[in-house]
XYZ file of C-alpha atoms in Angstrom:
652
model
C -62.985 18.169 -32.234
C -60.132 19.846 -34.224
C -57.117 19.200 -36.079
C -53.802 20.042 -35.578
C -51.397 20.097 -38.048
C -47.996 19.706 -37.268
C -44.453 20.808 -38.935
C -44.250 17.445 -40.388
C -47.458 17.669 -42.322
C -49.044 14.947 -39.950
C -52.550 16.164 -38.742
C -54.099 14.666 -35.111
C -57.535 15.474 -33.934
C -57.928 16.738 -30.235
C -60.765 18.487 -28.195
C -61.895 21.347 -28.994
C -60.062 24.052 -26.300
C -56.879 21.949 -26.091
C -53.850 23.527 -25.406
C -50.524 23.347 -26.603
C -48.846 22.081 -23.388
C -51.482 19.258 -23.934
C -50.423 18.517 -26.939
C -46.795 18.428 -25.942
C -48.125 16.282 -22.586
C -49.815 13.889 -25.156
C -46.108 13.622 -27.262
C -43.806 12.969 -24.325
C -43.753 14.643 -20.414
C -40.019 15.443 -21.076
C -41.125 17.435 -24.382
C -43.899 19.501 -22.110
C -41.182 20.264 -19.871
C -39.060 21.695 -22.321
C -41.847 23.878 -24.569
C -41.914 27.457 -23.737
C -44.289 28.687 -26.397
C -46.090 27.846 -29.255
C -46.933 29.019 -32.249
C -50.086 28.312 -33.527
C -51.914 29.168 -37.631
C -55.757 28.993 -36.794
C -57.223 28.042 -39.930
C -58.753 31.312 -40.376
C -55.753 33.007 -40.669
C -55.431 33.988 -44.029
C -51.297 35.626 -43.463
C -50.349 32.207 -42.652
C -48.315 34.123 -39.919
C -49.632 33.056 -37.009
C -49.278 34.072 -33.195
C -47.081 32.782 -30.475
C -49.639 31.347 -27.693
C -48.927 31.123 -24.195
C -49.123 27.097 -23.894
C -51.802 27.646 -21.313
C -54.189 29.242 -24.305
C -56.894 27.356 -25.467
C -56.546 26.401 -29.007
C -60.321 26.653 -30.181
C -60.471 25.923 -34.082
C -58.223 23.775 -37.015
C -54.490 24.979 -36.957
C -51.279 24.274 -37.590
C -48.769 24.391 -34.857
C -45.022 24.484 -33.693
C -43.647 24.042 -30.593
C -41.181 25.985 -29.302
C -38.335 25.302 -26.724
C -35.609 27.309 -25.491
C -33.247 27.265 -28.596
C -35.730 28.712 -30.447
C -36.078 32.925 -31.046
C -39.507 32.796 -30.377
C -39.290 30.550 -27.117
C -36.315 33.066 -25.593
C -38.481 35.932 -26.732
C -41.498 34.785 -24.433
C -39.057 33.698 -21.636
C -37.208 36.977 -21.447
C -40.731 39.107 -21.616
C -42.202 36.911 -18.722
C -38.408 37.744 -16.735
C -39.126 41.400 -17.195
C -42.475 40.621 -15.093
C -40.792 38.940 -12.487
C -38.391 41.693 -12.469
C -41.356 43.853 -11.919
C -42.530 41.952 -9.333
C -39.342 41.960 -7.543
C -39.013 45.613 -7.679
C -42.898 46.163 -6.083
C -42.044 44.095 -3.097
C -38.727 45.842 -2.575
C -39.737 49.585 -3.253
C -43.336 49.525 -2.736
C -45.022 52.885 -4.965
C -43.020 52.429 -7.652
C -44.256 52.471 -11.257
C -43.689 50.834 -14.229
C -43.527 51.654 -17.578
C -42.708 49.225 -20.555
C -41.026 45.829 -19.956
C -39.941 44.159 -23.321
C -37.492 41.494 -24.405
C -35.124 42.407 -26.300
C -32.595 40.744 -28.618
C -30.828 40.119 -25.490
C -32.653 39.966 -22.563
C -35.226 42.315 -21.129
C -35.004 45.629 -19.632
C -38.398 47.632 -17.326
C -38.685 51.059 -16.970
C -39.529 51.984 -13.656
C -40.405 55.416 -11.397
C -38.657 54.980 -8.380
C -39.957 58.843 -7.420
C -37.139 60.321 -4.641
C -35.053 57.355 -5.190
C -31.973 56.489 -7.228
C -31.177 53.237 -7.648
C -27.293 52.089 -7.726
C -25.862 49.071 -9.311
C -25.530 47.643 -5.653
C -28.639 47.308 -5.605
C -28.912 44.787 -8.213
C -28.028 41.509 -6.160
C -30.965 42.332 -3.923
C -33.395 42.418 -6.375
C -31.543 39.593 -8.480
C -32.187 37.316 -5.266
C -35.950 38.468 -4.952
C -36.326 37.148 -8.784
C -34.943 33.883 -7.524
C -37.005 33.756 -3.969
C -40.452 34.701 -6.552
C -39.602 31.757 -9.110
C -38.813 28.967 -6.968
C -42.279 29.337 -5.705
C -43.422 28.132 -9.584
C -45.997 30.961 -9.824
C -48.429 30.846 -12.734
C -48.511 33.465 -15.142
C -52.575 33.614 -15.095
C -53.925 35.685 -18.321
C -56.814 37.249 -17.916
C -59.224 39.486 -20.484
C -60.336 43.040 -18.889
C -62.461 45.756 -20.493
C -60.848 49.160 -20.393
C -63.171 51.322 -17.392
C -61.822 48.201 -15.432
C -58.191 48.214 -16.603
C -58.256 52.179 -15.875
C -59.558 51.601 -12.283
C -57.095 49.104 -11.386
C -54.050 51.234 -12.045
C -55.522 54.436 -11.033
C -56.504 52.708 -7.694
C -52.634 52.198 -7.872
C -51.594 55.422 -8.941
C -49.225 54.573 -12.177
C -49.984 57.109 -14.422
C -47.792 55.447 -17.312
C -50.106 52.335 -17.464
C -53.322 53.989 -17.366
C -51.853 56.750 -20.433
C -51.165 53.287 -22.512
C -54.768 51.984 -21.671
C -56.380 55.193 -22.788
C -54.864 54.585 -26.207
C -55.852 50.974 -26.746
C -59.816 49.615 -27.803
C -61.745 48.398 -25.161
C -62.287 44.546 -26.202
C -58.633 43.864 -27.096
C -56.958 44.362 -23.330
C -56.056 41.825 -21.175
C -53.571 41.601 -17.833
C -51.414 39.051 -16.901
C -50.719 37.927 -12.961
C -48.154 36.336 -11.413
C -47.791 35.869 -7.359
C -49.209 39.096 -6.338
C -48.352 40.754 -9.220
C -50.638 42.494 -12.177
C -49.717 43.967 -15.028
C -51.103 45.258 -18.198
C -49.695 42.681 -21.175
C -50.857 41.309 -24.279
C -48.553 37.992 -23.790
C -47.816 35.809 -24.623
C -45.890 34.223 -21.266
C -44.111 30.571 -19.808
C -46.400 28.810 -18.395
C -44.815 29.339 -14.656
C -41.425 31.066 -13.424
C -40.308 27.844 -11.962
C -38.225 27.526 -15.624
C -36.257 30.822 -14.885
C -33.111 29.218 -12.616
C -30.874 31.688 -13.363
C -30.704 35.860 -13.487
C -28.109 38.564 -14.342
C -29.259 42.464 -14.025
C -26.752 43.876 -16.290
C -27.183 47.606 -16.498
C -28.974 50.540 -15.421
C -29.701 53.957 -17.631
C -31.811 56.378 -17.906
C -34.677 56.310 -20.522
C -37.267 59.173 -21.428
C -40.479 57.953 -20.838
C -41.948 56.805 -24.432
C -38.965 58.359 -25.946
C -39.926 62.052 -25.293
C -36.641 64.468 -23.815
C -39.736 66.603 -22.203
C -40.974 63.785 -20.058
C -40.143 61.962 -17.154
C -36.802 60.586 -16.976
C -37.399 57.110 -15.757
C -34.621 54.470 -14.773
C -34.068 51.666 -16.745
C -33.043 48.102 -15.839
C -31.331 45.606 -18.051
C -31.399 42.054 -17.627
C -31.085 38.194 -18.814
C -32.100 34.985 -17.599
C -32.197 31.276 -18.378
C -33.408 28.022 -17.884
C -30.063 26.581 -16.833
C -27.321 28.488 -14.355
C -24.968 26.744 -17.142
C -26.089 29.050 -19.779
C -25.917 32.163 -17.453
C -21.982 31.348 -17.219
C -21.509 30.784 -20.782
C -22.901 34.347 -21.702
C -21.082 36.290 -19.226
C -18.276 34.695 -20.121
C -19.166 35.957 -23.710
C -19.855 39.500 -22.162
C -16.411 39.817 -20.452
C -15.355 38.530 -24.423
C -17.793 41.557 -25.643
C -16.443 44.174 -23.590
C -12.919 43.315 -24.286
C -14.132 43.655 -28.037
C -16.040 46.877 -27.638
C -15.555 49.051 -30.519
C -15.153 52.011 -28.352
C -12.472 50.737 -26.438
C -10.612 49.385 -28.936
C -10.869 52.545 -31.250
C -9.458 54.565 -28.505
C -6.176 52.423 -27.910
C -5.938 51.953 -31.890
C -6.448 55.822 -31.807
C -9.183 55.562 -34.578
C -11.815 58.184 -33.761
C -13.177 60.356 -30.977
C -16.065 62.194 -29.708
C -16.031 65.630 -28.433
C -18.739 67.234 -26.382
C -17.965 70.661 -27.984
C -18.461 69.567 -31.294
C -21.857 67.661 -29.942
C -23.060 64.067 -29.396
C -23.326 61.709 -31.555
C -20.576 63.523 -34.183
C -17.647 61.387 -34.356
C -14.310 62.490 -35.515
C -12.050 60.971 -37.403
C -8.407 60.435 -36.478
C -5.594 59.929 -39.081
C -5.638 56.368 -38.762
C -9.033 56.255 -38.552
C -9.522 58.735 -41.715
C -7.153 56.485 -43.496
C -9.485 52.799 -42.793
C -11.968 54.534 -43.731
C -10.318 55.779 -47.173
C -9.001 52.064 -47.497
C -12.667 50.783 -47.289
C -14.046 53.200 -49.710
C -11.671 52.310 -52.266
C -11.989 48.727 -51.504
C -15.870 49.560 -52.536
C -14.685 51.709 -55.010
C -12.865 49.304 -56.772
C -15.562 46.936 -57.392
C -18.217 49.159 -57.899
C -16.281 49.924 -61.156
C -15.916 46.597 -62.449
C -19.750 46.641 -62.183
C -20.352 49.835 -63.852
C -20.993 51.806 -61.279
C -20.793 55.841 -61.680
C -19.755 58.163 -58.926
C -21.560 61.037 -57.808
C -21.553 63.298 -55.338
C -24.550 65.372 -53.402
C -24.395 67.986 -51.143
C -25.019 67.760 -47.034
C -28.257 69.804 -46.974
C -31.280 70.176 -49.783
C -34.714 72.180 -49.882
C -36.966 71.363 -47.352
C -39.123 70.751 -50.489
C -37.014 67.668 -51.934
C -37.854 65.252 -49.051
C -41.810 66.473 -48.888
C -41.466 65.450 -52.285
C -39.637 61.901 -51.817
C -41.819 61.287 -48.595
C -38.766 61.750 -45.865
C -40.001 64.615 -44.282
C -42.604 62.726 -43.355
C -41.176 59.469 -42.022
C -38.171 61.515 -41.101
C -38.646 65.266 -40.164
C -39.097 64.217 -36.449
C -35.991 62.209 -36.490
C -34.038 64.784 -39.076
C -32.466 68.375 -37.306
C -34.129 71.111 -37.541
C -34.723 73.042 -41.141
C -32.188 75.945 -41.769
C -33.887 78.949 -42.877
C -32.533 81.302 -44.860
C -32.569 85.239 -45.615
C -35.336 84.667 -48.368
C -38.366 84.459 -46.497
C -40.353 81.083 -46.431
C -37.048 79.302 -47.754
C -36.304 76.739 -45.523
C -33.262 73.300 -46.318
C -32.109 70.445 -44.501
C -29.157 68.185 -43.449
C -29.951 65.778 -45.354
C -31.624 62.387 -43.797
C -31.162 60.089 -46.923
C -29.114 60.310 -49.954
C -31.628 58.716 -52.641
C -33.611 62.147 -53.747
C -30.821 63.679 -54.397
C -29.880 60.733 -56.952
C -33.448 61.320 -58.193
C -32.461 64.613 -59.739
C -29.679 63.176 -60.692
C -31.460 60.824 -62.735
C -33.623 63.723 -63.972
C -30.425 65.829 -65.617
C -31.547 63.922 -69.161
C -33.726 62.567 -71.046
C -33.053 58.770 -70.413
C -33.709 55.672 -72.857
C -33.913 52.348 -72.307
C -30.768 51.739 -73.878
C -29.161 53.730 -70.974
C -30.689 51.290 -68.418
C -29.490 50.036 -65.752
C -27.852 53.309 -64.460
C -26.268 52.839 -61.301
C -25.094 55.458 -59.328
C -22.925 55.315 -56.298
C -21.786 57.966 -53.861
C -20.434 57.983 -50.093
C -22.749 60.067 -48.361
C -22.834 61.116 -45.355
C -26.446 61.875 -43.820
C -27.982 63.231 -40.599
C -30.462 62.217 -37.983
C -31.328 63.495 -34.508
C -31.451 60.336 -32.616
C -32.017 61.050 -29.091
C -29.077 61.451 -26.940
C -29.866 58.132 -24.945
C -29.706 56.074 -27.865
C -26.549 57.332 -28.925
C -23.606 54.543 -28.918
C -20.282 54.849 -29.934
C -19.990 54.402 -33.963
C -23.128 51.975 -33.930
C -25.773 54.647 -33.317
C -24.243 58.517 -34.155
C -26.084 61.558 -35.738
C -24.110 61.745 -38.358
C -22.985 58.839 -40.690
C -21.657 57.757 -44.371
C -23.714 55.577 -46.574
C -22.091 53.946 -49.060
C -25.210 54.209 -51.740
C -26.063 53.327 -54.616
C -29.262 54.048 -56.884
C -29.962 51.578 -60.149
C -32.428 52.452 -62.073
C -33.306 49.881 -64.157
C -36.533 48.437 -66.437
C -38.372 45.503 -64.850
C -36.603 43.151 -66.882
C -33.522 43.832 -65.357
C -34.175 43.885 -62.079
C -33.186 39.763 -61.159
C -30.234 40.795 -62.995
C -29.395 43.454 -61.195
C -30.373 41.772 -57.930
C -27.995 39.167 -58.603
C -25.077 41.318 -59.314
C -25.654 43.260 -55.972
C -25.537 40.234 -54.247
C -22.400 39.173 -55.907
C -20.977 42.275 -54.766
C -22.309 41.722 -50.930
C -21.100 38.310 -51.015
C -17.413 39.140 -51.994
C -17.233 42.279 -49.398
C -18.120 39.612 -46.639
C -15.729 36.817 -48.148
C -12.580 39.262 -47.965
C -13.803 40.517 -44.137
C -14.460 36.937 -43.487
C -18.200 37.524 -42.120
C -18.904 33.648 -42.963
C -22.111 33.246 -41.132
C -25.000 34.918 -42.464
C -28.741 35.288 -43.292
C -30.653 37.070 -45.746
C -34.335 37.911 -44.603
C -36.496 38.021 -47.785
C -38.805 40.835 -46.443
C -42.273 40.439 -48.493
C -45.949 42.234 -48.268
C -48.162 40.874 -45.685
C -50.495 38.216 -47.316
C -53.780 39.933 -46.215
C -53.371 43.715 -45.413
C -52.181 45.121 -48.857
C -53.558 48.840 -48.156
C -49.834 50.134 -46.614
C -48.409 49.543 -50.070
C -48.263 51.222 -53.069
C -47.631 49.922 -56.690
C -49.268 47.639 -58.332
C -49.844 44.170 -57.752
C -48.567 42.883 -60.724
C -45.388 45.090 -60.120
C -45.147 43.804 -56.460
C -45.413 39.892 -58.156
C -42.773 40.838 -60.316
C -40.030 41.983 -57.774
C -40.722 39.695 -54.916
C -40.202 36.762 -57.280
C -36.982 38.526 -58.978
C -35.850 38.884 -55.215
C -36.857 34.756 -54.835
C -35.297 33.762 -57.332
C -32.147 35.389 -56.930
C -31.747 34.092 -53.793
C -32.058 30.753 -55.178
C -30.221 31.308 -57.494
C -26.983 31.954 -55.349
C -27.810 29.921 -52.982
C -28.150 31.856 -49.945
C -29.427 30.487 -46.614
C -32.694 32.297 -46.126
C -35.647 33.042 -44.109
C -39.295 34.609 -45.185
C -40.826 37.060 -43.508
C -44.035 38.532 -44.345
C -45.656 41.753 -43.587
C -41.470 43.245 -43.240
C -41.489 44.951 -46.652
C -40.901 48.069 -47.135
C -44.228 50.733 -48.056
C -42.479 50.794 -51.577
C -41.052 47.695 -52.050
C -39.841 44.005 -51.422
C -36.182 43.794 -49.834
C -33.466 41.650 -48.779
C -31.734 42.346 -45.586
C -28.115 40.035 -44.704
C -28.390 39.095 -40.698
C -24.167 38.349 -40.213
C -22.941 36.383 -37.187
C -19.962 37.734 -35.570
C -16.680 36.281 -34.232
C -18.458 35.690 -30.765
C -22.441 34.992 -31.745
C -23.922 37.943 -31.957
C -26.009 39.007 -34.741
C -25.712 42.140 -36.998
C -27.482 43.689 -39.909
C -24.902 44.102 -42.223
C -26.183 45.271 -46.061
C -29.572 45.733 -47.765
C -30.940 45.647 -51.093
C -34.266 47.314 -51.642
C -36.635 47.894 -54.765
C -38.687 50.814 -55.091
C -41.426 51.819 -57.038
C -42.688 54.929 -54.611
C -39.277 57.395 -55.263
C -39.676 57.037 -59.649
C -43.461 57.918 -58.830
C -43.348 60.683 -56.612
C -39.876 62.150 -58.610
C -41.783 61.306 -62.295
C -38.598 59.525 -63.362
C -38.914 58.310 -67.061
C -37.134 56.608 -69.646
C -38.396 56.498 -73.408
C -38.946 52.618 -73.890
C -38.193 50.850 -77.429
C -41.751 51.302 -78.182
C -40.969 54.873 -78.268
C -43.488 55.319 -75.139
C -42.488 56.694 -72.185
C -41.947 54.285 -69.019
C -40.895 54.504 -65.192
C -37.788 53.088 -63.773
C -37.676 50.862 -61.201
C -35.160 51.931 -58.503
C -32.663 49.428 -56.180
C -31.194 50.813 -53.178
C -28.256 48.980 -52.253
C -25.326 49.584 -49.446
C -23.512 46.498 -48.425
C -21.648 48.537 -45.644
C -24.790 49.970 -44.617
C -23.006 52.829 -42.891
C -19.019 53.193 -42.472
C -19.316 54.345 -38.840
C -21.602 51.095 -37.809
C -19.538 48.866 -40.463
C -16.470 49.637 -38.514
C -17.761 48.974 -35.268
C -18.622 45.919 -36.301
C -15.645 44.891 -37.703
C -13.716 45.885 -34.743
C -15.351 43.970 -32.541
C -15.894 40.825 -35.306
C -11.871 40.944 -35.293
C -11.288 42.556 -31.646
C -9.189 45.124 -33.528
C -7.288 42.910 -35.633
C -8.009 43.929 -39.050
C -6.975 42.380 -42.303
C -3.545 43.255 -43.261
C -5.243 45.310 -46.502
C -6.977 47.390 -44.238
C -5.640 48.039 -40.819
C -4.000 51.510 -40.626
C -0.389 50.257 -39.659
C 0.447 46.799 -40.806
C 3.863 46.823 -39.631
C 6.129 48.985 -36.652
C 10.297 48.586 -36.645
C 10.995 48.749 -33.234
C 15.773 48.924 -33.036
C 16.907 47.586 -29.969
C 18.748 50.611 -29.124
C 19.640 53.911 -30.504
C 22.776 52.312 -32.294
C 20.672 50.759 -34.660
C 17.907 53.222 -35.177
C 19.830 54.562 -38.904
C 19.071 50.580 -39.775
C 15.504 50.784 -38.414
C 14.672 53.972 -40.367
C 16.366 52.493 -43.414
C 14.099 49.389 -43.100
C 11.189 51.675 -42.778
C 12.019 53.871 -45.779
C 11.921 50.301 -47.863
C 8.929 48.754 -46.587
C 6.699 52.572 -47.257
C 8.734 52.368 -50.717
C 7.002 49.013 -51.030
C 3.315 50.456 -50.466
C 3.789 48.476 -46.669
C 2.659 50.550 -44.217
C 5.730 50.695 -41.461
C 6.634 53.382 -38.952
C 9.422 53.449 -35.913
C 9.120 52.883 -32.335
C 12.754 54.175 -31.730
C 11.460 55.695 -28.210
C 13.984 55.449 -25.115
C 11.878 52.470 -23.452
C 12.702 48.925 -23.193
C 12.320 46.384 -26.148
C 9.416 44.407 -24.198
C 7.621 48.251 -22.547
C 7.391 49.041 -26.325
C 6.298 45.394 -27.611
C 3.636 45.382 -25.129
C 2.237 48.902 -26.374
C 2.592 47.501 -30.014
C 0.226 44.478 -29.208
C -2.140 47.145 -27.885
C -2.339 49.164 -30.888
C -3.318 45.553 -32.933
C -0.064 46.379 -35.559
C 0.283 42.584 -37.120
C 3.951 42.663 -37.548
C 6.442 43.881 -35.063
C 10.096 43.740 -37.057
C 12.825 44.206 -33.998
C 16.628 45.171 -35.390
C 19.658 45.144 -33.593
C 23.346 44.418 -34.422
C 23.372 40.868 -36.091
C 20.461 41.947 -38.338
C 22.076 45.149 -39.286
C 24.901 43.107 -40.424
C 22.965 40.850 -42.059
C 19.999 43.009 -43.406
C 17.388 41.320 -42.528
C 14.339 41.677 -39.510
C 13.504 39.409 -36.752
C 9.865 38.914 -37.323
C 7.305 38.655 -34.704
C 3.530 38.438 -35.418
C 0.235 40.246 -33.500
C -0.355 37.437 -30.629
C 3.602 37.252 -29.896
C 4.403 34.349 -32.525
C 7.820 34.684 -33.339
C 8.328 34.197 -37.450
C 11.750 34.111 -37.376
C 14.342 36.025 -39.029
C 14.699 36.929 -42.791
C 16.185 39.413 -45.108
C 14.150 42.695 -45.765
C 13.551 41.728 -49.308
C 11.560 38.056 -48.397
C 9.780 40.433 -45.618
C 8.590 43.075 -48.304
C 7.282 39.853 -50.449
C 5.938 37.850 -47.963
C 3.490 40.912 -47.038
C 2.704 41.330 -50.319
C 1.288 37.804 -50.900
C -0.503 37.861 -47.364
C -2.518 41.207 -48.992
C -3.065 39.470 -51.921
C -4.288 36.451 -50.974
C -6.461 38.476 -48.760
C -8.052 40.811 -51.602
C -8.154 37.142 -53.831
């Protein structure tokens, strides 16, 4: 016998072998029905992690358990992964000899890439193999696991001829390989996977790409296939209803009709440019930041775009980064060799290193908007959210280890207030802690390690913030708290992180002379509750569909005069509101009133002021808001105040 313990602290023997769809049986048949996955803590697991078990698995020793239906990460995560192979099986009975590559889920979905050889798949294609998935589940096919040593793995998909799964089997350790069938469909898998595909009722392939196999620009280009699916057709309608919502919000989209940025294949991929109105939100932001980052004694620096190839061996970049970073710039001096820089903390470093620093001088905090490079590869690239180039907006506290709950708190403060004013008001912050067995990846000591991760606790707790515990996610150098933000329509961003580091001090030899009068290493924070400008902007773009904050957006207000009688009003009205730090400009084109209110509402300006002859005469502004809510009329004067409170209360 074992025992089972479940979330509730209750503990039930069972047999030896029992599985977790057993278990679930033994609660209630409706309750099996539902469970997708489980995961299960074997006693013997000293991470207290666990692993998610197909509910088929065997359970063969004490553990702790949790169930997992559809509403749960985990459960989609296992559903979606067990899609992609029923996608795969789909695409073998349609286009016999093709070959497969990876198939994972992903945060949404699933994708498989697949070798079609000679052929190029088109998007109407899609309903085909869509209907296949559908023909293959209703026939409730067991996903059957099955444990395989490697010689026999190798034959199977040599016999087959898919190169891409035997060059993955020659990398893994014979022992630890198993395949997974469904219908008459193998492939390699570690799992876990649903129990059948008769819970899959529903499928949407939603895009097709190309993808480099395992990432490499010098192999084979292999097509890529995108997809979702759920347990209820329901569900399928709800999220493409959400997906028409998401394109509408795209951030590309929208920062082409608000004229925003742009992207120019001479310049290159992945480079965005700024546009006036664009350069301007971005200004507004940064002095939004700016702003409080002074109240908190913050001190701005500045670091130039490229450093010594020698400055990120020394901080460790070169190595996590160089095959991610451009390529070095050599100079006329032989040997000498710099780089666009992939990170803006060693450069703070030697900042740091200027002076001799005391303890009295601690916490220094430096700040900077920096913009940094990376090669991401080209198919990666997406609009602001993934570019080569971006703008951190850093900061680098070095402080003592007294400080550092302190200092934690403060940046959270600061985090909390920037998402307040943008009205992000669903969020989570990931505490992101060593793993509980494996302690070789880090460095430090563990009485150093004890010290943060509990300042990073306890600050949490201290302010209250919803949050979730995950083990083995810290950083090589440190602990670290990571905000997950919920958008206007669902979906889940990574918006601001706040890291501790003892690796950069080491490596850099940063000291401070202690009130012992010894000498003593800082601890470092990295902090950036933007994260970068160019993803923090997408991302409020499509949070607000375009409709910024009246603070922030580039043109809060547009005088549109009826005619051309009354544009010497309209311009006079202008020159007041721009007098009034409002900023106003003139639509006095020869179009119609309603051509150029229409073209207003595209551009997302929040207040559209029309003039014509009875407000001339009475100086005043007919008043229509973004969304075509007419506010009335009122004179100029109660205008120029009543956007001056809405800002305020905004920035409050």
């Amino acid at each position: 016998m074992i025992n089972i313990t479940f979330p509730d602290g209750s503990v039930r023997p069972y047999e030896n072998g029992t599985t977790a769809y057993e278990i679930a049986m033994g609660i209630s048949p409706k309750l099996a029905a539902e469970v997708l996955a489980a995961t299960v803590i074997p006693a013997s697991d000293e991470t207290g992690k666990g692993t998610v078990y197909d509910i088929t698995r065997p359970i063969c020793e004490d553990a702790a358990i949790k169930l997992h239906k559809w509403d749960d990460a985990e459960a989609k995560k296992v559903f979606w992964h067990s899609s992609s192979h029923l996608l795969a099986q789909a695409l073998e009975a349609l286009y016999p000899g093709v070959k497969f590559g990876i198939g994972p889920a992903i945060d949404n979905g699933f994708y498989y890439d697949v070798d079609f050889g000679g052929h190029q798949l088109v998007e109407a294609e899609l309903k085909a193999i869509e209907d296949k998935m559908i023909e293959f589940a209703r026939t409730k096919e067991e996903f059957v696991r099955k444990e395989v040593s490697k010689a026999e793995a190798l034959e199977y998909f040599s016999s087959k001829g898919d190169e891409y799964k035997q060059e993955l089997i020659s990398e893994l350790e014979d022992g630890t390989i198993s395949f997974y069938r469904n219908g008459g469909f193998t492939d390699l898998c570690r799992g876990p996977h649903i129990k059948d595909t008769s819970v899959i009722k529903a499928v949407k392939l939603t895009a097709i790409a190309g993808a480099y196999w395992r990432g490499d620009e010098t192999r084979q280009m292999l097509t890529r296939i995108y997809g979702i699916t759920f347990p209820k057709k329901s569900l399928l309608d709800e999220y493409l209803v959400l997906l028409e919502e998401a394109k509408k919000r795209d951030h590309r989209k929208i920062g082409k009709e608000m004229e925003l940025f742009a992207f120019s294949q001479r310049v290159g991929q992945g480079l965005p440019l700024w546009l006036p109105k664009g350069a301007a939100l971005r200004d507004r932001l940064e002095q939004f930041l700016r702003k409080i980052q002074k109240e908190y004694g913050y001190l701005q620096v500045v670091s130039p775009h490229i450093g010594n190839k020698a400055l990120y061996v020394t901080s460790g970049h070169w190595a996590k980064y160089g095959k991610d970073s451009f390529r070095p710039i050599t100079t006329p001096q032989e040997g000498e060799e710099y780089l666009l820089k992939p990170m803006n903390c060693p450069h703070h470093c030697e900042i740091y290193r200027t002076r001799p620093r005391s303890y009295k001088d601690l916490p220094l905090r430096f700040a900077e908007f920096g913009t940094v490079y990376r090669y991401e590869q080209s198919g990666e690239l997406h609009g602001l959210t993934r570019v080569r180039s971006f703008t951190q907006d850093d900061a680098h506290l070095f402080c003592r280890q007294d400080q550092i709950k302190e200092e934690f708190c403060k940046v959270i403060d600061i985090i909390l207030y920037v998402f307040k004013t943008l009205d992000f008001k669903e969020f989570t912050a990931q505490i992101s802690l060593r793993d509980k067995v494996n302690r070789e990846k880090y460095i430090g000591s563990e009485e150093n390690w004890e010290k943060a991760e509990s300042a990073i606790i306890e600050a949490a707790a201290e302010k209250g913030l919803p949050t979730v515990v995950e083990y083995g996610e810290a950083a090589f150098y440190g602990p670290k708290l990571d905000f997950m933000v919920k958008d206007a329509i669902g979906r889940s961003w990574q918006l601001g992180t706040i890291q501790v580091d003892y690796n950069l001090p080491e490596r850099f030899e940063l000291e401070y002379v202690g009130s012992d009068g010894g000498k003593h290493r800082p601890v470092m924070i990295h902090r950036a509750p933007f994260g970068s400008l160019e993803r923090f902007v997408a991302v409020l773009l499509e949070h607000t569909g375009g409709k910024l904050p009246l603070w922030l957006t580039p043109e809060q207000v547009i005088v549109l005069p009826i005619s051309e009688k009354y544009a010497d009003y309209a311009n006079k009205v202008c020159n007041l509101l721009n007098n009034s730090d409002i900023r106003a400009s003139i639509d006095d084109r020869n179009e119609t009133i309603g051509k150029r209110v229409r073209e207003t509402e595209l551009k997302r300006i929040p207040y559209i002021l029309v003039v014509g002859e009875k407000e001339m005469e009475a100086g005043s502004v007919a008043v229509r808001k973004q969304g075509g809510k007419d506010q009335g009329t009122m004179p100029v004067e109660e205008f120029i105040a009543f956007i001056q409170n809405e800002v305020k209360s905004q920035l409050a």
